[in-house]
Coordinates of C-alpha atoms in Angstrom, one line a residue:
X214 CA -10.0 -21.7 -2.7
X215 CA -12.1 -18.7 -4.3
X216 CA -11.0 -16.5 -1.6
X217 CA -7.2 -17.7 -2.8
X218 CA -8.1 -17.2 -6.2
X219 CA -9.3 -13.4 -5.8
X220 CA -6.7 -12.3 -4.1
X221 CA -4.6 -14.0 -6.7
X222 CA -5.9 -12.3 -9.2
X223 CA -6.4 -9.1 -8.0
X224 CA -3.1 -8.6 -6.9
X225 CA -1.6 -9.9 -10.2
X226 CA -3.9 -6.8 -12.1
X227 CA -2.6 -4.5 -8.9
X228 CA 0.9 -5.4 -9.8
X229 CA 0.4 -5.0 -13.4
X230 CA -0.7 -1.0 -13.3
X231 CA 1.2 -0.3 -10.9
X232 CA 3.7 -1.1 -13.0
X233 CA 2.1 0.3 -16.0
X234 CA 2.3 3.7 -13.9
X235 CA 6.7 3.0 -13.0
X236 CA 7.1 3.0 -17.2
X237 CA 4.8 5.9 -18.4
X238 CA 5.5 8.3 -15.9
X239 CA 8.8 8.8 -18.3
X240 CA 6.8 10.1 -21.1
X241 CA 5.2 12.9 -19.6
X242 CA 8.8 14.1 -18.3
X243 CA 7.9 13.0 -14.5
X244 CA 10.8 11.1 -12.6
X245 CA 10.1 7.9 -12.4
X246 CA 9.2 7.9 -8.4
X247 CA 6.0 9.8 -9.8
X248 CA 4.5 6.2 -10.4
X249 CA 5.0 5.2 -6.8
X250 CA 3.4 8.4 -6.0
X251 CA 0.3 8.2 -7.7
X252 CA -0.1 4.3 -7.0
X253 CA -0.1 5.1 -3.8
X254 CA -2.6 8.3 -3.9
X255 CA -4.8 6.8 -6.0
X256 CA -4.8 3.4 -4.1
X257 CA -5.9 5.6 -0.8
X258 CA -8.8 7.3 -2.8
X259 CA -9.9 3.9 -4.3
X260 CA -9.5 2.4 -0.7
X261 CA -11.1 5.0 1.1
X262 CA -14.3 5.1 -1.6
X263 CA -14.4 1.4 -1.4
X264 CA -15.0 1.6 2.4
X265 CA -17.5 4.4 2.4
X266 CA -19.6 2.6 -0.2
X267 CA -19.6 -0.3 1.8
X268 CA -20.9 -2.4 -1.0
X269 CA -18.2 -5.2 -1.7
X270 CA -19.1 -8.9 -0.5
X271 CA -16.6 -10.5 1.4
X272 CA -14.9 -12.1 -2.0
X273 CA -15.4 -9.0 -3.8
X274 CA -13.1 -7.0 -1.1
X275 CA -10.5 -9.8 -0.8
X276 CA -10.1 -9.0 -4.6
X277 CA -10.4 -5.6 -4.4
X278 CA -9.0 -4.1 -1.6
X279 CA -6.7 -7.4 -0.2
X280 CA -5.5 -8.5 -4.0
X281 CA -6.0 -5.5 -6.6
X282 CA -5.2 -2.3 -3.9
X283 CA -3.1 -4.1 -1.5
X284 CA -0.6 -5.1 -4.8
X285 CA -1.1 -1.7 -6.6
X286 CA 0.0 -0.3 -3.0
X287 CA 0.6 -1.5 0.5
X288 CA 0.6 2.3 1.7
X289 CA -3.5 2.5 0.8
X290 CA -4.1 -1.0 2.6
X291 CA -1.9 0.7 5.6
X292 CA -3.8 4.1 5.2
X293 CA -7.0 1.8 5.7
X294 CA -6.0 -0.1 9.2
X295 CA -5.2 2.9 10.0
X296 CA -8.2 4.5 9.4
X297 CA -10.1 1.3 10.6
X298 CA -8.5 1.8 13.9
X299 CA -9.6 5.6 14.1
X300 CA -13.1 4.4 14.0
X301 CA -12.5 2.5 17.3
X302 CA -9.7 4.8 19.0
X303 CA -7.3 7.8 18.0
X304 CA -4.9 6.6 20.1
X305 CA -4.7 3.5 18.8
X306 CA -4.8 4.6 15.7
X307 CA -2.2 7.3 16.2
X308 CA 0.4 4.8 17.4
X309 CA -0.3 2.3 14.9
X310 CA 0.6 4.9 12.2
X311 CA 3.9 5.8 14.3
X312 CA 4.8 2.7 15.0
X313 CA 4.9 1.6 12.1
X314 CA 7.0 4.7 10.6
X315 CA 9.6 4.1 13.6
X316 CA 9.6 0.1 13.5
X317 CA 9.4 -0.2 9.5
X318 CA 12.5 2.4 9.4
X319 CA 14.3 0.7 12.3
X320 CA 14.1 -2.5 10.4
X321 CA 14.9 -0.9 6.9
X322 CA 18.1 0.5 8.5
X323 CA 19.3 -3.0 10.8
X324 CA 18.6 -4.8 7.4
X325 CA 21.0 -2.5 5.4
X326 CA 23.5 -2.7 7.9
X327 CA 23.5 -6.4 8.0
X328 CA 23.5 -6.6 4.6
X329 CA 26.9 -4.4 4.3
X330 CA 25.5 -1.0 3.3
X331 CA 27.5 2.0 5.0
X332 CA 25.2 5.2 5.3
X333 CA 27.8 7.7 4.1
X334 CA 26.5 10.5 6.7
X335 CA 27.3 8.3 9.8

């Protein structure tokens, strides 16, 4: 149940700057994909510093990087398998990152069209 409640609450903060980022990005003139862009930069830094220190305990990182980084992006916490899987193999690594591109866009696209969208280009 703590492990439940970290991630809970972790992700609810996430969720809540990266939000915070989506409405202020307006006031210094940026378009308002800049938030998404810097949650998701400065969720790979965080993520990345997080790892190297190596000093979370197992309820501290399912707070952190599963709850608070995973909701303030999903590209950091897929940066990090990613990485995770360099440590072991390149190749594994390499195709988990293309994969993922090709399968997530695949999807993305069969979804629209099931859902009625016409790409204008086709």
């Amino acid at each position: 149940m703590k492990a439940l409640s970290a991630v809970a609450l972790g992700g609810s903060l996430g969720a809540l700057l990266r939000y915070s980022f989506y409405l202020i990005t307006p006031f210094f003139n940026l378009p308002k994909f800049s938030g998404t862009i810097i949650a998701n930069t400065l969720g790979c830094f965080l993520i990345g510093y997080v790892h190297g220190r190596g000093f979370l305990s197992s309820l501290g990182a399912k707070f952190l990087i599963i709850g608070f980084l995973g909701s303030l992006t999903t590209f950091s916490t897929f940066q990090w398998e990613g990485f995770i899987l360099l440590e072991k193999s390149l190749i594994l690594s390499f195709s988990y990152f293309i994969g993922s591109m090709i399968l997530g866009f695949a999807l993305l696209v069969l979804g629209f069209s099931l859902g009625g969208g016409k790409l204008t280009w086709i």
